[in-house]
Amino acid sequence: AAPAATEAEPAEEVRVRLVSIAERLVSLCQPLLRPYLPEVGSIILGAARDRHAEVLKGVCAVAATLAHNVLPALVASEGGKAVQPYSSKLVEALVGHLRHRHAPVREAVLDALEPLLLCGAGASVETLVGWRLQNNVPIAEFYGKAPPRVNYLADLSRDGSVAVRRSFIRALGTWMLKIDGEHLYEQEVRLMPYLLNGVLD
């Protein structure tokens, strides 16, 4: 009998090969991907729930390739606000892995987030620093049932891996230079302290 559609692939090696195939397809089929962006997004969201380091690095490569080569054309033609729901969802799927125990995974996540935030997802900086309006308390948080807010940028600024801290400073510099003006106006104050902190490294 065929396996159920919801059954997870148990072999890590197969899952690694699957995300590498997805990354290769995204790389080779860039002009043809626009009608299939929801499917590519579903692959990224599904694979981002994996715990295997190599799978996570592979899915970050898919997201980075998409953000470098496919989404910028959409931003240019339709505007960042049109792409923002898509790119923000990808950021949310990957951001939790910035606390992964393997430094190469954290570095791969940064490599994916760096271009994703430039694709209309500049407001996701608020997710990266765990910020929200003081008078805006989610119901679950009010009753003590919400997950704690995490300042991922603070964690990255004191990361034990030099390579991760280097990628972090590079990403900050890219965001400060290239993020669209509307988002930069709001987010610059949240990014600049970590960029300046790099001087003390």
PDB file of C-alpha atoms in Angstrom:
ATOM      1  CA  ALA A   1       0.000   0.000   0.000  1.00  0.00           C
ATOM      2  CA  ALA A   2       1.174   3.539  -0.696  1.00  0.00           C
ATOM      3  CA  PRO A   3       2.190   5.583   2.377  1.00  0.00           C
ATOM      4  CA  ALA A   4      -0.232   8.200   3.649  1.00  0.00           C
ATOM      5  CA  ALA A   5       0.342  11.737   2.408  1.00  0.00           C
ATOM      6  CA  THR A   6       1.001  12.918   5.967  1.00  0.00           C
ATOM      7  CA  GLU A   7       3.594  10.230   6.722  1.00  0.00           C
ATOM      8  CA  ALA A   8       7.080  11.690   7.257  1.00  0.00           C
ATOM      9  CA  GLU A   9      10.088  10.327   5.376  1.00  0.00           C
ATOM     10  CA  PRO A  10      12.129   8.548   8.099  1.00  0.00           C
ATOM     11  CA  ALA A  11      15.498   8.520   6.277  1.00  0.00           C
ATOM     12  CA  GLU A  12      17.495  11.694   6.874  1.00  0.00           C
ATOM     13  CA  GLU A  13      19.599  11.078   3.767  1.00  0.00           C
ATOM     14  CA  VAL A  14      16.474  11.013   1.576  1.00  0.00           C
ATOM     15  CA  ARG A  15      15.177  14.255   3.113  1.00  0.00           C
ATOM     16  CA  VAL A  16      18.558  15.906   2.477  1.00  0.00           C
ATOM     17  CA  ARG A  17      18.464  14.789  -1.175  1.00  0.00           C
ATOM     18  CA  LEU A  18      14.897  16.059  -1.565  1.00  0.00           C
ATOM     19  CA  VAL A  19      15.760  19.587  -0.419  1.00  0.00           C
ATOM     20  CA  SER A  20      18.902  19.563  -2.581  1.00  0.00           C
ATOM     21  CA  ILE A  21      16.724  18.654  -5.597  1.00  0.00           C
ATOM     22  CA  ALA A  22      14.366  21.505  -4.684  1.00  0.00           C
ATOM     23  CA  GLU A  23      17.298  23.943  -4.481  1.00  0.00           C
ATOM     24  CA  ARG A  24      18.583  22.776  -7.861  1.00  0.00           C
ATOM     25  CA  LEU A  25      15.152  23.184  -9.447  1.00  0.00           C
ATOM     26  CA  VAL A  26      14.782  26.704  -8.020  1.00  0.00           C
ATOM     27  CA  SER A  27      18.251  27.568  -9.372  1.00  0.00           C
ATOM     28  CA  LEU A  28      17.594  26.216 -12.874  1.00  0.00           C
ATOM     29  CA  CYS A  29      13.946  27.173 -13.356  1.00  0.00           C
ATOM     30  CA  GLN A  30      13.892  30.770 -12.116  1.00  0.00           C
ATOM     31  CA  PRO A  31      11.910  32.264 -15.048  1.00  0.00           C
ATOM     32  CA  LEU A  32       9.276  29.513 -14.783  1.00  0.00           C
ATOM     33  CA  LEU A  33       8.723  29.574 -11.016  1.00  0.00           C
ATOM     34  CA  ARG A  34       6.236  32.392 -10.633  1.00  0.00           C
ATOM     35  CA  PRO A  35       3.084  30.213 -11.001  1.00  0.00           C
ATOM     36  CA  TYR A  36       4.591  27.678  -8.581  1.00  0.00           C
ATOM     37  CA  LEU A  37       5.656  29.991  -5.742  1.00  0.00           C
ATOM     38  CA  PRO A  38       2.973  28.621  -3.358  1.00  0.00           C
ATOM     39  CA  GLU A  39       4.311  25.085  -3.897  1.00  0.00           C
ATOM     40  CA  VAL A  40       7.926  26.176  -3.382  1.00  0.00           C
ATOM     41  CA  GLY A  41       6.843  28.016  -0.242  1.00  0.00           C
ATOM     42  CA  SER A  42       5.101  24.877   1.031  1.00  0.00           C
ATOM     43  CA  ILE A  43       8.308  22.883   0.499  1.00  0.00           C
ATOM     44  CA  ILE A  44      10.291  25.449   2.495  1.00  0.00           C
ATOM     45  CA  LEU A  45       7.706  25.648   5.296  1.00  0.00           C
ATOM     46  CA  GLY A  46       7.497  21.860   5.550  1.00  0.00           C
ATOM     47  CA  ALA A  47      11.240  21.237   5.464  1.00  0.00           C
ATOM     48  CA  ALA A  48      11.849  24.042   7.995  1.00  0.00           C
ATOM     49  CA  ARG A  49      10.094  21.890  10.606  1.00  0.00           C
ATOM     50  CA  ASP A  50      12.842  19.259  10.256  1.00  0.00           C
ATOM     51  CA  ARG A  51      15.456  18.910  13.014  1.00  0.00           C
ATOM     52  CA  HIS A  52      18.268  17.416  10.947  1.00  0.00           C
ATOM     53  CA  ALA A  53      21.086  19.935  10.423  1.00  0.00           C
ATOM     54  CA  GLU A  54      21.755  19.042   6.784  1.00  0.00           C
ATOM     55  CA  VAL A  55      18.072  19.307   5.879  1.00  0.00           C
ATOM     56  CA  LEU A  56      17.899  22.719   7.529  1.00  0.00           C
ATOM     57  CA  LYS A  57      20.986  23.924   5.658  1.00  0.00           C
ATOM     58  CA  GLY A  58      19.430  22.664   2.431  1.00  0.00           C
ATOM     59  CA  VAL A  59      16.111  24.413   3.021  1.00  0.00           C
ATOM     60  CA  CYS A  60      17.970  27.632   3.842  1.00  0.00           C
ATOM     61  CA  ALA A  61      19.751  27.297   0.496  1.00  0.00           C
ATOM     62  CA  VAL A  62      16.367  26.960  -1.255  1.00  0.00           C
ATOM     63  CA  ALA A  63      15.043  30.068   0.519  1.00  0.00           C
ATOM     64  CA  ALA A  64      18.220  32.041  -0.218  1.00  0.00           C
ATOM     65  CA  THR A  65      18.140  31.111  -3.914  1.00  0.00           C
ATOM     66  CA  LEU A  66      14.471  32.092  -4.100  1.00  0.00           C
ATOM     67  CA  ALA A  67      15.129  35.417  -2.344  1.00  0.00           C
ATOM     68  CA  HIS A  68      18.170  36.246  -4.485  1.00  0.00           C
ATOM     69  CA  ASN A  69      16.894  35.213  -7.906  1.00  0.00           C
ATOM     70  CA  VAL A  70      13.090  35.055  -7.998  1.00  0.00           C
ATOM     71  CA  LEU A  71      11.423  37.354  -5.451  1.00  0.00           C
ATOM     72  CA  PRO A  72      13.309  40.593  -6.350  1.00  0.00           C
ATOM     73  CA  ALA A  73      11.675  40.589  -9.808  1.00  0.00           C
ATOM     74  CA  LEU A  74       8.260  40.323  -8.136  1.00  0.00           C
ATOM     75  CA  VAL A  75       9.132  43.165  -5.754  1.00  0.00           C
ATOM     76  CA  ALA A  76      10.205  45.301  -8.720  1.00  0.00           C
ATOM     77  CA  SER A  77       7.027  44.593 -10.704  1.00  0.00           C
ATOM     78  CA  GLU A  78       4.373  44.427  -7.968  1.00  0.00           C
ATOM     79  CA  GLY A  79       5.953  46.224  -5.011  1.00  0.00           C
ATOM     80  CA  GLY A  80       7.225  44.979  -1.670  1.00  0.00           C
ATOM     81  CA  LYS A  81       3.786  45.016  -0.012  1.00  0.00           C
ATOM     82  CA  ALA A  82       2.491  42.461  -2.509  1.00  0.00           C
ATOM     83  CA  VAL A  83       5.369  40.071  -1.757  1.00  0.00           C
ATOM     84  CA  GLN A  84       5.486  40.765   2.001  1.00  0.00           C
ATOM     85  CA  PRO A  85       2.944  38.085   3.102  1.00  0.00           C
ATOM     86  CA  TYR A  86       4.963  35.419   1.284  1.00  0.00           C
ATOM     87  CA  SER A  87       8.454  36.500   2.360  1.00  0.00           C
ATOM     88  CA  SER A  88       7.379  37.174   5.966  1.00  0.00           C
ATOM     89  CA  LYS A  89       5.982  33.643   6.237  1.00  0.00           C
ATOM     90  CA  LEU A  90       9.345  32.248   5.107  1.00  0.00           C
ATOM     91  CA  VAL A  91      11.157  34.425   7.663  1.00  0.00           C
ATOM     92  CA  GLU A  92       8.875  33.146  10.441  1.00  0.00           C
ATOM     93  CA  ALA A  93       9.548  29.547   9.395  1.00  0.00           C
ATOM     94  CA  LEU A  94      13.337  29.965   9.534  1.00  0.00           C
ATOM     95  CA  VAL A  95      13.921  32.406  12.374  1.00  0.00           C
ATOM     96  CA  GLY A  96      13.610  29.848  15.185  1.00  0.00           C
ATOM     97  CA  HIS A  97      16.648  28.008  13.835  1.00  0.00           C
ATOM     98  CA  LEU A  98      18.865  30.997  14.681  1.00  0.00           C
ATOM     99  CA  ARG A  99      19.180  29.226  18.059  1.00  0.00           C
ATOM    100  CA  HIS A 100      20.174  25.873  16.558  1.00  0.00           C
ATOM    101  CA  ARG A 101      23.079  24.210  18.371  1.00  0.00           C
ATOM    102  CA  HIS A 102      25.117  23.842  15.149  1.00  0.00           C
ATOM    103  CA  ALA A 103      26.879  27.023  14.050  1.00  0.00           C
ATOM    104  CA  PRO A 104      26.740  26.120  10.310  1.00  0.00           C
ATOM    105  CA  VAL A 105      22.928  25.946  10.568  1.00  0.00           C
ATOM    106  CA  ARG A 106      22.759  29.367  12.242  1.00  0.00           C
ATOM    107  CA  GLU A 107      25.017  30.738   9.518  1.00  0.00           C
ATOM    108  CA  ALA A 108      22.841  29.179   6.780  1.00  0.00           C
ATOM    109  CA  VAL A 109      19.718  30.707   8.338  1.00  0.00           C
ATOM    110  CA  LEU A 110      21.376  34.133   8.313  1.00  0.00           C
ATOM    111  CA  ASP A 111      22.361  33.640   4.666  1.00  0.00           C
ATOM    112  CA  ALA A 112      18.678  33.036   3.870  1.00  0.00           C
ATOM    113  CA  LEU A 113      17.270  35.824   6.048  1.00  0.00           C
ATOM    114  CA  GLU A 114      19.654  38.429   4.633  1.00  0.00           C
ATOM    115  CA  PRO A 115      17.977  38.546   1.165  1.00  0.00           C
ATOM    116  CA  LEU A 116      14.488  37.605   2.428  1.00  0.00           C
ATOM    117  CA  LEU A 117      14.154  40.773   4.500  1.00  0.00           C
ATOM    118  CA  LEU A 118      14.879  42.800   1.360  1.00  0.00           C
ATOM    119  CA  CYS A 119      11.884  41.211  -0.405  1.00  0.00           C
ATOM    120  CA  GLY A 120       9.220  43.289   1.333  1.00  0.00           C
ATOM    121  CA  ALA A 121       9.742  41.683   4.750  1.00  0.00           C
ATOM    122  CA  GLY A 122      11.528  44.583   6.459  1.00  0.00           C
ATOM    123  CA  ALA A 123       8.908  44.616   9.222  1.00  0.00           C
ATOM    124  CA  SER A 124      10.180  41.146  10.241  1.00  0.00           C
ATOM    125  CA  VAL A 125      13.009  42.939  12.066  1.00  0.00           C
ATOM    126  CA  GLU A 126      10.452  43.293  14.865  1.00  0.00           C
ATOM    127  CA  THR A 127      10.232  39.480  15.018  1.00  0.00           C
ATOM    128  CA  LEU A 128      14.032  39.231  15.106  1.00  0.00           C
ATOM    129  CA  VAL A 129      14.266  41.521  18.144  1.00  0.00           C
ATOM    130  CA  GLY A 130      11.112  40.218  19.873  1.00  0.00           C
ATOM    131  CA  TRP A 131       9.476  43.674  19.823  1.00  0.00           C
ATOM    132  CA  ARG A 132       5.812  44.584  19.944  1.00  0.00           C
ATOM    133  CA  LEU A 133       3.759  47.593  20.981  1.00  0.00           C
ATOM    134  CA  GLN A 134       3.469  47.882  24.764  1.00  0.00           C
ATOM    135  CA  ASN A 135      -0.316  48.248  24.642  1.00  0.00           C
ATOM    136  CA  ASN A 136      -0.716  45.283  22.268  1.00  0.00           C
ATOM    137  CA  VAL A 137      -0.796  42.113  24.394  1.00  0.00           C
ATOM    138  CA  PRO A 138      -1.888  38.901  22.637  1.00  0.00           C
ATOM    139  CA  ILE A 139      -4.621  37.010  24.501  1.00  0.00           C
ATOM    140  CA  ALA A 140      -2.464  33.888  24.903  1.00  0.00           C
ATOM    141  CA  GLU A 141       0.349  35.992  26.412  1.00  0.00           C
ATOM    142  CA  PHE A 142      -2.091  37.692  28.785  1.00  0.00           C
ATOM    143  CA  TYR A 143      -2.987  34.263  30.199  1.00  0.00           C
ATOM    144  CA  GLY A 144       0.652  33.154  30.298  1.00  0.00           C
ATOM    145  CA  LYS A 145       0.266  30.571  27.517  1.00  0.00           C
ATOM    146  CA  ALA A 146       2.186  32.260  24.698  1.00  0.00           C
ATOM    147  CA  PRO A 147       5.764  31.278  23.859  1.00  0.00           C
ATOM    148  CA  PRO A 148       8.320  33.746  25.230  1.00  0.00           C
ATOM    149  CA  ARG A 149       9.509  36.503  22.931  1.00  0.00           C
ATOM    150  CA  VAL A 150      13.135  36.050  21.867  1.00  0.00           C
ATOM    151  CA  ASN A 151      15.637  38.712  20.810  1.00  0.00           C
ATOM    152  CA  TYR A 152      17.490  36.697  18.157  1.00  0.00           C
ATOM    153  CA  LEU A 153      19.724  39.629  17.221  1.00  0.00           C
ATOM    154  CA  ALA A 154      21.015  39.888  20.791  1.00  0.00           C
ATOM    155  CA  ASP A 155      21.801  36.158  20.768  1.00  0.00           C
ATOM    156  CA  LEU A 156      23.640  36.477  17.442  1.00  0.00           C
ATOM    157  CA  SER A 157      25.677  39.469  18.648  1.00  0.00           C
ATOM    158  CA  ARG A 158      27.294  37.251  21.311  1.00  0.00           C
ATOM    159  CA  ASP A 159      27.328  33.994  19.331  1.00  0.00           C
ATOM    160  CA  GLY A 160      30.292  31.744  20.137  1.00  0.00           C
ATOM    161  CA  SER A 161      31.097  31.195  16.452  1.00  0.00           C
ATOM    162  CA  VAL A 162      33.194  33.837  14.690  1.00  0.00           C
ATOM    163  CA  ALA A 163      31.737  32.784  11.327  1.00  0.00           C
ATOM    164  CA  VAL A 164      28.178  33.332  12.595  1.00  0.00           C
ATOM    165  CA  ARG A 165      29.035  36.750  14.049  1.00  0.00           C
ATOM    166  CA  ARG A 166      30.695  37.714  10.753  1.00  0.00           C
ATOM    167  CA  SER A 167      27.579  36.674   8.803  1.00  0.00           C
ATOM    168  CA  PHE A 168      25.441  38.569  11.291  1.00  0.00           C
ATOM    169  CA  ILE A 169      27.370  41.834  10.855  1.00  0.00           C
ATOM    170  CA  ARG A 170      27.288  41.405   7.066  1.00  0.00           C
ATOM    171  CA  ALA A 171      23.512  40.875   7.151  1.00  0.00           C
ATOM    172  CA  LEU A 172      23.035  43.952   9.345  1.00  0.00           C
ATOM    173  CA  GLY A 173      25.081  46.051   6.930  1.00  0.00           C
ATOM    174  CA  THR A 174      23.081  44.766   3.962  1.00  0.00           C
ATOM    175  CA  TRP A 175      19.763  45.541   5.672  1.00  0.00           C
ATOM    176  CA  MET A 176      20.885  49.035   6.647  1.00  0.00           C
ATOM    177  CA  LEU A 177      21.985  49.779   3.085  1.00  0.00           C
ATOM    178  CA  LYS A 178      19.327  48.058   0.987  1.00  0.00           C
ATOM    179  CA  ILE A 179      16.105  47.683   2.951  1.00  0.00           C
ATOM    180  CA  ASP A 180      13.375  49.893   1.490  1.00  0.00           C
ATOM    181  CA  GLY A 181      13.083  53.388   2.932  1.00  0.00           C
ATOM    182  CA  GLU A 182       9.688  52.901   4.573  1.00  0.00           C
ATOM    183  CA  HIS A 183      10.888  49.938   6.618  1.00  0.00           C
ATOM    184  CA  LEU A 184      14.331  51.418   7.278  1.00  0.00           C
ATOM    185  CA  TYR A 185      12.739  54.501   8.824  1.00  0.00           C
ATOM    186  CA  GLU A 186      11.029  52.278  11.423  1.00  0.00           C
ATOM    187  CA  GLN A 187      13.664  49.555  11.853  1.00  0.00           C
ATOM    188  CA  GLU A 188      16.951  51.476  11.755  1.00  0.00           C
ATOM    189  CA  VAL A 189      16.757  52.165  15.487  1.00  0.00           C
ATOM    190  CA  ARG A 190      16.448  48.411  16.127  1.00  0.00           C
ATOM    191  CA  LEU A 191      19.349  47.419  13.857  1.00  0.00           C
ATOM    192  CA  MET A 192      21.946  50.106  14.488  1.00  0.00           C
ATOM    193  CA  PRO A 193      22.855  49.127  18.104  1.00  0.00           C
ATOM    194  CA  TYR A 194      23.887  45.634  16.946  1.00  0.00           C
ATOM    195  CA  LEU A 195      25.888  47.029  14.047  1.00  0.00           C
ATOM    196  CA  LEU A 196      27.739  49.352  16.411  1.00  0.00           C
ATOM    197  CA  ASN A 197      28.233  46.484  18.855  1.00  0.00           C
ATOM    198  CA  GLY A 198      30.266  44.754  16.134  1.00  0.00           C
ATOM    199  CA  VAL A 199      32.974  47.391  16.655  1.00  0.00           C
ATOM    200  CA  LEU A 200      33.547  45.931  20.121  1.00  0.00           C
ATOM    201  CA  ASP A 201      33.988  42.356  18.866  1.00  0.00           C
TER     202      ASP A 201
END
